[in-house]
Structure formats: structure tokens, C-alpha cells
Amino acid sequence: MAAAAGQQTFVKRLDTSSVMGMKGAVLVKNGSPTTCELALVSNKLAFVAANCLDYQPNSNILDTSSTYQVVVSDGGTGNVGTFKVASTQAHPKYNPGTFANNVAIMRFDGGDDVQWKNYIAANPSDWKNEFYVQRTYSGNTWAMPQVQQSSGAAPSECSAASPIYAANTVDFMCTDKFTTSAKNGTNCPMPFGTVYGVDDPDLAVAALYSHSVVVGDSLCGSTAVYSYYTVLSNFLEWGGAVAGSTIYLYTADMSYVNNNDPNYTMKDPTGDATISGLLIGGDLNSNQGVPVGPSSSSSVDEPTSTSAPSIASASAAEEPSSSPEATTEEPKKKSNLTTILIIVAAVILLLAIIGYLLYRKFKKRPTPTNMTTQYNNHNYAVGNQDYAPEYADDYAPNRQHLDTNINMRDSYPEDSHNTYPDDKKYDGDLMH
């Protein structure tokens, strides 16, 4: 059977059936341990949830100013070592609002003195049950792993609380089980970090914690917690291609063929959550969650903070948008402004009509005259200086002046069309 380029199938029985016999790891960010566990592939490579990483504001570009280390346990309370992370790459289709494709590949220097590899449980049909595991590292000390077995079906509320789960049930595992963690003197519910597929007596890590929907105001005040874990099998080929390394998977079925598409992505959710609560994820030491569900007006479609952008800070989630009074006042202001503009336009139009009518009225009136204007306007054209009989005597000086200028001409063509009292003919250039 040919294996995919980035993965290799392992069908032999494993050497251990105990969680404490398998190495585990926790992410340290900027010098502080997180609640984020890793799915170890080898002493050089691991999967981690993408929402455990820091990003540049409002983007999926990793914040390179953040530093990471991987702390590896021997499976129990023993420490293998702390290793500096060399590079990290989140899935290109990771959605910090819905938590789709919530995986990243992390390379670290685990040393060459002792080389080892872990296996990823890839075939759910092999599993007789699952182990939900929480590993905690604090103060340079490993706590004993907390393990809870589950063999039941996912609660029906899982789809109602998380639309991304409803659209991709093969890519998530869901449970309402949790462990507890002391917080502010109170034992609070705490999601597990990893899930192991169990084919008794064998087991291998199968999924990483992605997110939870908390019914209530907080983890410590919750009445129910639905937690979702990203199944890794569909992302093994992508991880191997990015890392340039083989990823080993475990199955008991010799005929099983795993997904070998390096471009595999989850489906987009098609609806909204119908259970109200808080959406949490990533490093739960720092993230408080954002409201989701029918009673929430918050949206989680976009990153809202630079630290684990998939989850907004509590202050951002509680930021008031506007009061009801302000919301209703704004439309009133717009309505009043519209009314004023309409009135002004009507007044301007009315004034324009009145002005036009007045213009037409005065234009039709005869031009007021006196004797001078009537003389100057009556039949006063080039080549024609006839006068009205009633004004001829009164304006003799003017006529004499014109006749004098005309008599100064020596000769005029016989065909002139101008005729004057002395019966001589002149050309039409009277005004020259």
C-alpha cells in the first residue's frame, strides 16, 4: 500500500497502552507556560492549535516578536527538556472567528542525542473509546496527567452550540466532560488538552483542543461546557508537506488509506449557534471568551486582539456599542435634516417662479421715452434719417449738423439708394 508523501502508515501494535508511557508537551509563550498542549510527532516536530499563537493585529500573520518553547514530559511527571521553537506555521485557511482548520505545525530543536517519534491515531473506526487527557506544567514541575475515558456519542447540544462542529463532524470530537483546575481559590471546569484514540491495548494521540462553548458567564460560573477537539488525520499530509518531514500514523486496519490531500480544509458553517454562552479557546490562562448564541450581539468573524486573535479580551467583549437612546436619536436627526432641506428647496423654487413672472410682465411694457430717446430710436438707421413730422422743426440743429456733414462729400455714385431733401444721391456709408 503506497503511503502519502507527508505521512507513513504504522500497523504494528504499539509498545504501550498507558498515557503515562507516551511523551507529552506543553507550549511556553514568552516565558510563561500555557494551557496549550501539543501533539508530538517526533523530537523535532509537533502539532499545536493555531489559536494558541500570537498574531499581528486583525490578521492571520504571526507576530514574530512572540517567542515559544516546547516543554516535553516523559509521559508522567518527569521532564525530558525545554526546547526552543525554530519555526511555526499556521494552516493557511485557519479562521480565528469560527476555529476552522485550527492547526499549526511547529519545528523545535529536541536534540539529536535521543531520537524518537510518536504516532497519530488516524482511523476512528479502530477506536473502541477515547481518552481525554490534560497535562499541566507550572513552576518547572509536571503534574500527574488527568485522564477521563469516553465511549459515548457526542451530546446533541454539540451541534447547537458550535456551527463549525455542525458543518464538520468528522473533523471534530465533542464532549461535555471536563477536568477541574484551581483558579482564584475555586475549582473550575477545565477542558482537556488532547484526545487519544484507543484500540485496546493500543492508543495514539488523535486530536488537539480547539475551543469550548461555556453556558454561563465564565468557566467557574458555568452550568455546562461543550468542548471541541480538532481531529488531526485530515491535516497530516499538509503538516508533512510544510515541515518536509514524514508524519507517522497508526491504524489497526491494514486496508485503511488516510486522506492525502495537502490542501484539505473544513467546510464553512451555515448557521449561528442556538445555545447562548461564551466562546473560549487557545491559552485559557489569558482568554476570557466572547458571547455567542441567540442572546448575544457579538460577532466572532474577525480577530479582535493581538494575543490569540480568535478570542477577544473580556474588556473588548463588554465594550458597549451605543445606548438605545443614541440609536433612536440618530434617525430623528436625519429625518429633521431631510425635512429642512425639502422646505428650503420649495422656497427657492417658488422665488424662482415669482421672479420669472415679474420678468415677463415688465418685458411686455412699452419702453418709457422722452423727446430725445424717441428721436434717437425712431427710424434711426444707417442710410435712413427721416424724422417724424412733429419733431422735425424742434430738432433742426441736429438735422443741420447731419446735412452739413453730408454736403461735405464731393461726389457720390449715381446708383446710391439714399435720397435726401436736396434730391442728390449718396452712398450708404453715411456715418463715415
Short mmCIF file of C-alpha atoms in Angstrom, two decimals:
data_model
loop_
_atom_site.label_atom_id
_atom_site.label_comp_id
_atom_site.label_asym_id
_atom_site.label_seq_id
_atom_site.Cartn_x
_atom_site.Cartn_y
_atom_site.Cartn_z
CA MET A 1 0.00 0.00 0.00
CA ALA A 2 1.51 3.32 -1.07
CA ALA A 3 1.72 5.94 1.65
CA ALA A 4 1.04 9.63 1.09
CA ALA A 5 4.05 11.86 0.62
CA GLY A 6 3.83 13.53 4.02
CA GLN A 7 2.79 10.54 6.15
CA GLN A 8 3.55 6.89 6.73
CA THR A 9 1.13 4.26 8.00
CA PHE A 10 2.08 2.19 11.01
CA VAL A 11 0.10 -1.04 11.52
CA LYS A 12 2.10 -2.83 14.20
CA ARG A 13 0.98 -2.92 17.78
CA LEU A 14 2.33 -0.11 19.91
CA ASP A 15 4.69 -0.67 22.82
CA THR A 16 2.48 0.91 25.46
CA SER A 17 -1.18 1.11 26.41
CA SER A 18 -0.68 3.77 29.05
CA VAL A 19 -0.94 7.54 28.60
CA MET A 20 1.91 7.93 31.08
CA GLY A 21 4.07 5.81 28.82
CA MET A 22 3.76 8.33 25.99
CA LYS A 23 5.59 11.64 25.86
CA GLY A 24 3.53 14.79 26.15
CA ALA A 25 4.27 18.50 25.70
CA VAL A 26 3.04 21.95 26.73
CA LEU A 27 3.65 25.27 24.95
CA VAL A 28 5.55 28.04 26.76
CA LYS A 29 4.89 31.51 25.31
CA ASN A 30 7.08 34.48 26.14
CA GLY A 31 8.46 32.62 29.14
CA SER A 32 5.08 31.62 30.65
CA PRO A 33 3.51 28.14 30.47
CA THR A 34 0.15 28.00 28.68
CA THR A 35 -2.74 25.56 28.85
CA CYS A 36 -1.98 24.59 25.23
CA GLU A 37 -0.80 21.02 24.73
CA LEU A 38 0.98 19.72 21.64
CA ALA A 39 0.60 16.54 19.64
CA LEU A 40 4.20 15.38 19.36
CA VAL A 41 5.30 13.85 16.07
CA SER A 42 8.98 13.47 16.88
CA ASN A 43 11.83 15.13 18.76
CA LYS A 44 11.75 17.82 16.03
CA LEU A 45 8.11 18.34 15.16
CA ALA A 46 4.68 18.83 16.75
CA PHE A 47 1.13 19.99 16.01
CA VAL A 48 -0.34 22.82 18.09
CA ALA A 49 -3.68 24.64 17.96
CA ALA A 50 -3.38 27.78 15.81
CA ASN A 51 -5.34 29.85 18.35
CA CYS A 52 -2.55 29.31 20.90
CA LEU A 53 -0.25 31.57 18.87
CA ASP A 54 0.05 35.36 18.73
CA TYR A 55 -0.76 37.30 15.56
CA GLN A 56 -0.40 40.80 14.23
CA PRO A 57 -3.49 42.96 14.86
CA ASN A 58 -6.53 41.97 12.79
CA SER A 59 -4.66 39.46 10.64
CA ASN A 60 -3.54 35.85 10.40
CA ILE A 61 0.11 36.87 10.16
CA LEU A 62 2.11 35.53 13.09
CA ASP A 63 3.61 38.07 15.47
CA THR A 64 7.33 37.35 15.23
CA SER A 65 8.03 39.27 18.42
CA SER A 66 6.50 36.44 20.47
CA THR A 67 8.83 33.61 21.50
CA TYR A 68 7.89 29.97 22.04
CA GLN A 69 9.37 26.93 23.73
CA VAL A 70 8.23 23.33 23.90
CA VAL A 71 8.46 21.58 27.27
CA VAL A 72 8.41 17.79 26.87
CA SER A 73 7.48 15.33 29.61
CA ASP A 74 8.26 11.65 29.77
CA GLY A 75 4.54 10.98 29.95
CA GLY A 76 4.28 11.26 33.72
CA THR A 77 5.87 13.82 35.99
CA GLY A 78 9.39 13.51 34.58
CA ASN A 79 10.86 16.23 32.36
CA VAL A 80 12.62 15.41 29.09
CA GLY A 81 13.64 19.01 28.40
CA THR A 82 12.70 22.51 27.26
CA PHE A 83 13.37 23.24 23.59
CA LYS A 84 13.39 26.46 21.62
CA VAL A 85 10.95 26.65 18.73
CA ALA A 86 12.70 27.29 15.41
CA SER A 87 9.64 27.99 13.24
CA THR A 88 5.86 27.88 13.30
CA GLN A 89 3.29 27.88 10.52
CA ALA A 90 -0.47 28.05 10.97
CA HIS A 91 -2.78 26.40 8.48
CA PRO A 92 -3.36 28.89 5.59
CA LYS A 93 -7.14 28.55 5.97
CA TYR A 94 -7.25 28.91 9.73
CA ASN A 95 -10.28 31.03 10.67
CA PRO A 96 -9.87 32.76 14.05
CA GLY A 97 -13.59 33.52 14.23
CA THR A 98 -15.02 30.05 13.61
CA PHE A 99 -11.91 27.98 14.55
CA ALA A 100 -12.00 26.15 11.25
CA ASN A 101 -8.65 24.46 10.39
CA ASN A 102 -7.35 25.30 13.86
CA VAL A 103 -3.95 23.65 13.50
CA ALA A 104 -0.34 24.78 13.16
CA ILE A 105 2.93 22.92 12.67
CA MET A 106 5.84 23.72 14.96
CA ARG A 107 9.51 22.82 14.48
CA PHE A 108 11.74 22.73 17.50
CA ASP A 109 15.22 21.50 18.35
CA GLY A 110 14.75 18.43 20.52
CA GLY A 111 18.37 17.40 20.19
CA ASP A 112 19.96 14.55 18.27
CA ASP A 113 21.26 12.50 21.17
CA VAL A 114 17.97 10.64 21.58
CA GLN A 115 15.68 10.49 18.61
CA TRP A 116 12.11 9.35 18.94
CA LYS A 117 8.74 9.55 17.22
CA ASN A 118 5.09 9.45 18.20
CA TYR A 119 2.15 8.17 16.14
CA ILE A 120 -1.07 9.94 15.23
CA ALA A 121 -4.23 7.84 15.52
CA ALA A 122 -5.86 8.35 12.13
CA ASN A 123 -8.66 5.81 11.80
CA PRO A 124 -11.66 6.46 14.10
CA SER A 125 -13.23 3.15 13.15
CA ASP A 126 -10.36 1.48 15.04
CA TRP A 127 -11.15 3.18 18.32
CA LYS A 128 -13.09 1.36 20.97
CA ASN A 129 -13.09 4.51 23.09
CA GLU A 130 -11.21 7.74 23.65
CA PHE A 131 -9.02 9.08 26.41
CA TYR A 132 -9.35 12.79 27.16
CA VAL A 133 -6.05 13.91 28.69
CA GLN A 134 -4.84 17.06 30.41
CA ARG A 135 -1.15 17.68 31.08
CA THR A 136 -0.17 20.64 33.25
CA TYR A 137 3.25 22.25 33.57
CA SER A 138 3.81 25.01 36.11
CA GLY A 139 6.75 26.21 38.16
CA ASN A 140 9.13 23.85 36.32
CA THR A 141 7.05 20.92 37.53
CA TRP A 142 4.78 18.46 35.75
CA ALA A 143 1.52 17.47 37.41
CA MET A 144 0.20 13.94 37.05
CA PRO A 145 -1.83 13.70 33.82
CA GLN A 146 -5.60 13.80 34.25
CA VAL A 147 -7.31 11.14 32.12
CA GLN A 148 -11.01 10.58 31.51
CA GLN A 149 -12.38 7.82 29.34
CA SER A 150 -15.30 8.33 26.99
CA SER A 151 -17.01 5.84 24.76
CA GLY A 152 -20.36 7.56 24.30
CA ALA A 153 -21.65 9.58 21.38
CA ALA A 154 -21.21 13.34 21.33
CA PRO A 155 -24.01 15.19 23.13
CA SER A 156 -26.79 16.52 20.89
CA GLU A 157 -26.05 20.03 22.18
CA CYS A 158 -22.63 19.99 20.48
CA SER A 159 -24.09 20.99 17.09
CA ALA A 160 -26.41 23.60 18.57
CA ALA A 161 -23.56 25.28 20.46
CA SER A 162 -20.95 25.30 17.65
CA PRO A 163 -21.88 25.84 13.96
CA ILE A 164 -18.36 24.85 12.81
CA TYR A 165 -18.77 21.49 14.51
CA ALA A 166 -22.22 21.00 12.93
CA ALA A 167 -20.69 21.51 9.48
CA ASN A 168 -17.62 19.30 10.11
CA THR A 169 -18.47 16.47 12.48
CA VAL A 170 -15.70 14.28 11.00
CA ASP A 171 -13.08 16.93 11.84
CA PHE A 172 -14.01 17.45 15.48
CA MET A 173 -14.60 15.47 18.60
CA CYS A 174 -17.01 16.94 21.13
CA THR A 175 -17.70 16.21 24.76
CA ASP A 176 -19.37 17.79 27.74
CA LYS A 177 -16.79 16.20 30.05
CA PHE A 178 -14.07 18.26 31.70
CA THR A 179 -11.49 18.15 34.45
CA THR A 180 -11.08 20.77 37.17
CA SER A 181 -8.45 23.35 37.86
CA ALA A 182 -7.91 25.53 40.92
CA LYS A 183 -8.50 29.16 39.96
CA ASN A 184 -8.80 32.02 42.44
CA GLY A 185 -9.34 29.50 45.20
CA THR A 186 -12.17 27.79 43.30
CA ASN A 187 -12.21 24.51 41.42
CA CYS A 188 -13.31 25.49 37.92
CA PRO A 189 -14.15 23.29 34.93
CA MET A 190 -11.22 22.96 32.54
CA PRO A 191 -11.20 21.39 29.04
CA PHE A 192 -8.69 18.66 28.29
CA GLY A 193 -5.66 19.34 26.10
CA THR A 194 -5.51 16.23 23.89
CA VAL A 195 -7.58 13.20 22.92
CA TYR A 196 -6.15 9.72 22.33
CA GLY A 197 -7.79 7.11 20.14
CA VAL A 198 -7.80 3.77 21.94
CA ASP A 199 -7.68 0.38 20.22
CA ASP A 200 -7.17 -1.61 23.38
CA PRO A 201 -4.43 -2.19 24.33
CA ASP A 202 -3.01 0.40 21.88
CA LEU A 203 -3.53 4.16 21.84
CA ALA A 204 -2.19 7.19 19.99
CA VAL A 205 -2.91 10.92 20.08
CA ALA A 206 -5.79 11.78 17.74
CA ALA A 207 -6.95 15.34 18.41
CA LEU A 208 -5.98 18.71 19.93
CA TYR A 209 -8.17 21.04 21.99
CA SER A 210 -9.69 23.75 19.80
CA HIS A 211 -12.42 25.64 21.66
CA SER A 212 -15.36 25.44 24.07
CA VAL A 213 -18.79 26.95 24.47
CA VAL A 214 -19.43 27.71 28.13
CA VAL A 215 -23.07 28.01 29.21
CA GLY A 216 -22.84 30.74 31.80
CA ASP A 217 -20.87 33.90 32.49
CA SER A 218 -17.48 32.18 32.90
CA LEU A 219 -15.84 28.79 33.25
CA CYS A 220 -16.11 28.96 37.02
CA GLY A 221 -19.76 30.02 36.83
CA SER A 222 -20.86 27.64 34.07
CA THR A 223 -23.76 25.21 34.11
CA ALA A 224 -22.41 23.24 31.12
CA VAL A 225 -19.25 23.19 28.98
CA TYR A 226 -19.13 21.78 25.43
CA SER A 227 -15.54 21.32 24.27
CA TYR A 228 -14.32 20.66 20.73
CA TYR A 229 -11.11 18.95 19.63
CA THR A 230 -9.64 19.12 16.11
CA VAL A 231 -9.05 15.65 14.65
CA LEU A 232 -5.56 15.64 13.10
CA SER A 233 -5.85 12.88 10.49
CA ASN A 234 -7.07 15.11 7.65
CA PHE A 235 -4.18 17.55 8.23
CA LEU A 236 -1.27 15.07 8.33
CA GLU A 237 -0.44 15.46 4.65
CA TRP A 238 -0.44 19.25 4.96
CA GLY A 239 1.78 19.08 8.04
CA GLY A 240 4.26 16.72 6.44
CA ALA A 241 4.46 18.83 3.28
CA VAL A 242 5.06 22.05 5.24
CA ALA A 243 7.62 20.50 7.56
CA GLY A 244 9.35 18.47 4.87
CA SER A 245 9.17 15.52 7.24
CA THR A 246 7.33 12.23 7.48
CA ILE A 247 4.44 12.04 9.93
CA TYR A 248 3.63 8.57 11.22
CA LEU A 249 0.05 7.50 11.72
CA TYR A 250 -1.38 4.48 13.49
CA THR A 251 -4.17 2.17 12.35
CA ALA A 252 -5.07 -1.43 13.09
CA ASP A 253 -6.79 -1.83 9.71
CA MET A 254 -4.30 -2.90 7.05
CA SER A 255 -6.60 -1.66 4.26
CA TYR A 256 -7.09 1.84 5.71
CA VAL A 257 -5.96 4.72 3.48
CA ASN A 258 -5.75 8.14 5.09
CA ASN A 259 -6.62 11.46 3.44
CA ASN A 260 -3.58 12.51 1.38
CA ASP A 261 -4.78 15.95 0.25
CA PRO A 262 -2.31 18.63 1.47
CA ASN A 263 -4.90 21.34 0.67
CA TYR A 264 -7.68 19.89 2.76
CA THR A 265 -9.90 22.47 4.50
CA MET A 266 -13.04 22.32 6.60
CA LYS A 267 -16.45 23.42 5.35
CA ASP A 268 -17.78 26.84 6.31
CA PRO A 269 -20.57 26.89 8.91
CA THR A 270 -24.04 27.57 7.53
CA GLY A 271 -25.83 28.96 10.58
CA ASP A 272 -25.48 30.50 14.01
CA ALA A 273 -25.28 28.91 17.42
CA THR A 274 -28.66 28.29 19.03
CA ILE A 275 -27.24 27.89 22.54
CA SER A 276 -26.12 31.04 24.28
CA GLY A 277 -22.80 31.10 26.09
CA LEU A 278 -19.18 32.17 25.99
CA LEU A 279 -16.82 31.04 23.23
CA ILE A 280 -13.35 30.34 24.61
CA GLY A 281 -10.20 28.79 23.18
CA GLY A 282 -6.44 28.97 22.91
CA ASP A 283 -4.50 29.67 26.10
CA LEU A 284 -7.16 29.70 28.80
CA ASN A 285 -4.79 31.39 31.25
CA SER A 286 -5.34 34.68 29.42
CA ASN A 287 -8.55 34.46 27.37
CA GLN A 288 -11.97 35.05 28.90
CA GLY A 289 -14.18 34.46 25.89
CA VAL A 290 -16.79 36.28 23.80
CA PRO A 291 -20.58 35.87 23.93
CA VAL A 292 -22.23 33.67 21.29
CA GLY A 293 -25.72 32.41 20.61
CA PRO A 294 -29.20 33.93 20.16
CA SER A 295 -28.94 36.35 23.10
CA SER A 296 -25.57 37.70 22.00
CA SER A 297 -24.98 40.71 19.74
CA SER A 298 -21.24 39.99 19.48
CA SER A 299 -19.62 38.75 16.32
CA VAL A 300 -16.61 36.45 16.17
CA ASP A 301 -16.00 36.64 12.43
CA GLU A 302 -12.84 38.74 12.76
CA PRO A 303 -9.80 38.73 15.02
CA THR A 304 -10.27 41.17 17.88
CA SER A 305 -6.96 41.16 19.76
CA THR A 306 -3.26 40.72 19.13
CA SER A 307 -2.92 37.91 21.68
CA ALA A 308 -4.72 34.82 20.39
CA PRO A 309 -6.82 36.83 17.92
CA SER A 310 -9.52 34.20 17.82
CA ILE A 311 -10.75 35.24 21.25
CA ALA A 312 -11.43 38.81 22.29
CA SER A 313 -10.44 40.09 25.68
CA ALA A 314 -13.14 40.49 28.31
CA SER A 315 -12.97 44.27 28.04
CA ALA A 316 -13.47 44.08 24.27
CA ALA A 317 -16.40 41.72 24.68
CA GLU A 318 -18.05 44.05 27.18
CA GLU A 319 -17.44 47.24 25.19
CA PRO A 320 -20.83 48.96 24.82
CA SER A 321 -21.66 49.85 21.24
CA SER A 322 -24.32 52.51 21.89
CA SER A 323 -27.28 53.20 24.15
CA PRO A 324 -30.89 52.72 22.90
CA GLU A 325 -31.44 56.47 23.23
CA ALA A 326 -28.48 57.25 20.99
CA THR A 327 -29.64 54.65 18.49
CA THR A 328 -33.14 56.16 18.18
CA GLU A 329 -31.94 59.78 18.30
CA GLU A 330 -29.77 59.42 15.21
CA PRO A 331 -32.68 58.57 12.82
CA LYS A 332 -34.64 61.55 14.25
CA LYS A 333 -31.80 63.94 13.44
CA LYS A 334 -31.58 62.59 9.91
CA SER A 335 -35.37 62.94 9.45
CA ASN A 336 -35.36 66.58 10.65
CA LEU A 337 -32.49 67.45 8.33
CA THR A 338 -34.32 65.93 5.38
CA THR A 339 -37.47 67.97 6.15
CA ILE A 340 -35.47 71.23 6.35
CA LEU A 341 -33.79 70.56 3.01
CA ILE A 342 -37.15 69.90 1.33
CA ILE A 343 -38.62 73.16 2.67
CA VAL A 344 -35.59 75.19 1.55
CA ALA A 345 -35.78 73.68 -1.95
CA ALA A 346 -39.52 74.52 -2.19
CA VAL A 347 -38.92 78.15 -1.15
CA ILE A 348 -36.14 78.55 -3.71
CA LEU A 349 -38.37 77.11 -6.44
CA LEU A 350 -41.26 79.46 -5.51
CA LEU A 351 -38.97 82.52 -5.57
CA ALA A 352 -37.67 81.47 -8.98
CA ILE A 353 -41.23 81.23 -10.37
CA ILE A 354 -42.20 84.64 -8.98
CA GLY A 355 -39.05 86.22 -10.42
CA TYR A 356 -39.78 84.74 -13.84
CA LEU A 357 -43.36 86.03 -13.87
CA LEU A 358 -42.22 89.52 -12.91
CA TYR A 359 -39.61 89.47 -15.65
CA ARG A 360 -42.23 88.53 -18.27
CA LYS A 361 -44.57 91.26 -17.05
CA PHE A 362 -42.04 94.12 -17.26
CA LYS A 363 -40.65 92.90 -20.56
CA LYS A 364 -44.03 93.44 -22.30
CA ARG A 365 -44.41 97.09 -21.15
CA PRO A 366 -43.50 99.82 -23.78
CA THR A 367 -40.18 101.48 -23.29
CA PRO A 368 -40.59 104.83 -21.50
CA THR A 369 -39.50 107.74 -23.77
CA ASN A 370 -38.86 111.46 -23.86
CA MET A 371 -38.28 113.53 -26.97
CA THR A 372 -34.62 112.72 -27.07
CA THR A 373 -34.98 108.97 -26.80
CA GLN A 374 -37.84 108.95 -29.30
CA TYR A 375 -35.78 110.88 -31.76
CA ASN A 376 -32.80 108.67 -31.35
CA ASN A 377 -34.84 105.47 -31.63
CA HIS A 378 -37.33 106.44 -34.34
CA ASN A 379 -36.24 105.32 -37.81
CA TYR A 380 -32.62 105.93 -36.88
CA ALA A 381 -30.83 103.52 -39.13
CA VAL A 382 -27.75 103.69 -41.27
CA GLY A 383 -28.69 105.34 -44.54
CA ASN A 384 -32.15 106.46 -43.39
CA GLN A 385 -32.50 109.68 -41.36
CA ASP A 386 -36.17 110.52 -41.92
CA TYR A 387 -37.83 112.23 -38.98
CA ALA A 388 -41.32 112.24 -37.71
CA PRO A 389 -43.03 115.45 -38.91
CA GLU A 390 -43.93 116.62 -35.42
CA TYR A 391 -40.29 116.64 -34.32
CA ALA A 392 -38.56 117.88 -37.45
CA ASP A 393 -38.63 121.58 -36.56
CA ASP A 394 -37.65 121.06 -32.95
CA TYR A 395 -34.51 119.22 -33.97
CA ALA A 396 -33.38 121.41 -36.78
CA PRO A 397 -29.94 121.90 -35.23
CA ASN A 398 -29.36 118.19 -35.25
CA ARG A 399 -30.56 117.88 -38.80
CA GLN A 400 -28.47 120.83 -39.92
CA HIS A 401 -25.42 119.17 -38.45
CA LEU A 402 -26.10 115.99 -40.35
CA ASP A 403 -26.81 117.90 -43.60
CA THR A 404 -23.61 119.87 -43.19
CA ASN A 405 -21.58 116.67 -42.90
CA ILE A 406 -23.35 115.20 -45.85
CA ASN A 407 -22.73 118.31 -48.03
CA MET A 408 -19.00 117.99 -47.34
CA ARG A 409 -18.88 114.93 -49.57
CA ASP A 410 -17.66 115.87 -53.08
CA SER A 411 -19.40 113.22 -55.12
CA TYR A 412 -21.45 110.08 -54.72
CA PRO A 413 -22.27 107.26 -57.10
CA GLU A 414 -25.34 107.73 -59.19
CA ASP A 415 -26.73 104.41 -58.12
CA SER A 416 -26.90 105.23 -54.41
CA HIS A 417 -30.06 104.13 -52.71
CA ASN A 418 -30.10 107.04 -50.23
CA THR A 419 -32.26 110.08 -51.05
CA TYR A 420 -32.13 113.41 -49.16
CA PRO A 421 -34.09 116.65 -49.37
CA ASP A 422 -31.76 118.25 -51.92
CA ASP A 423 -32.58 115.35 -54.33
CA LYS A 424 -28.98 114.21 -54.50
CA LYS A 425 -27.99 110.55 -54.28
CA TYR A 426 -25.35 109.33 -51.83
CA ASP A 427 -23.78 106.01 -50.93
CA GLY A 428 -24.81 104.01 -47.85
CA ASP A 429 -21.73 104.93 -45.84
CA LEU A 430 -23.47 107.83 -44.17
CA MET A 431 -21.66 107.57 -40.86
CA HIS A 432 -18.10 107.71 -42.19
#
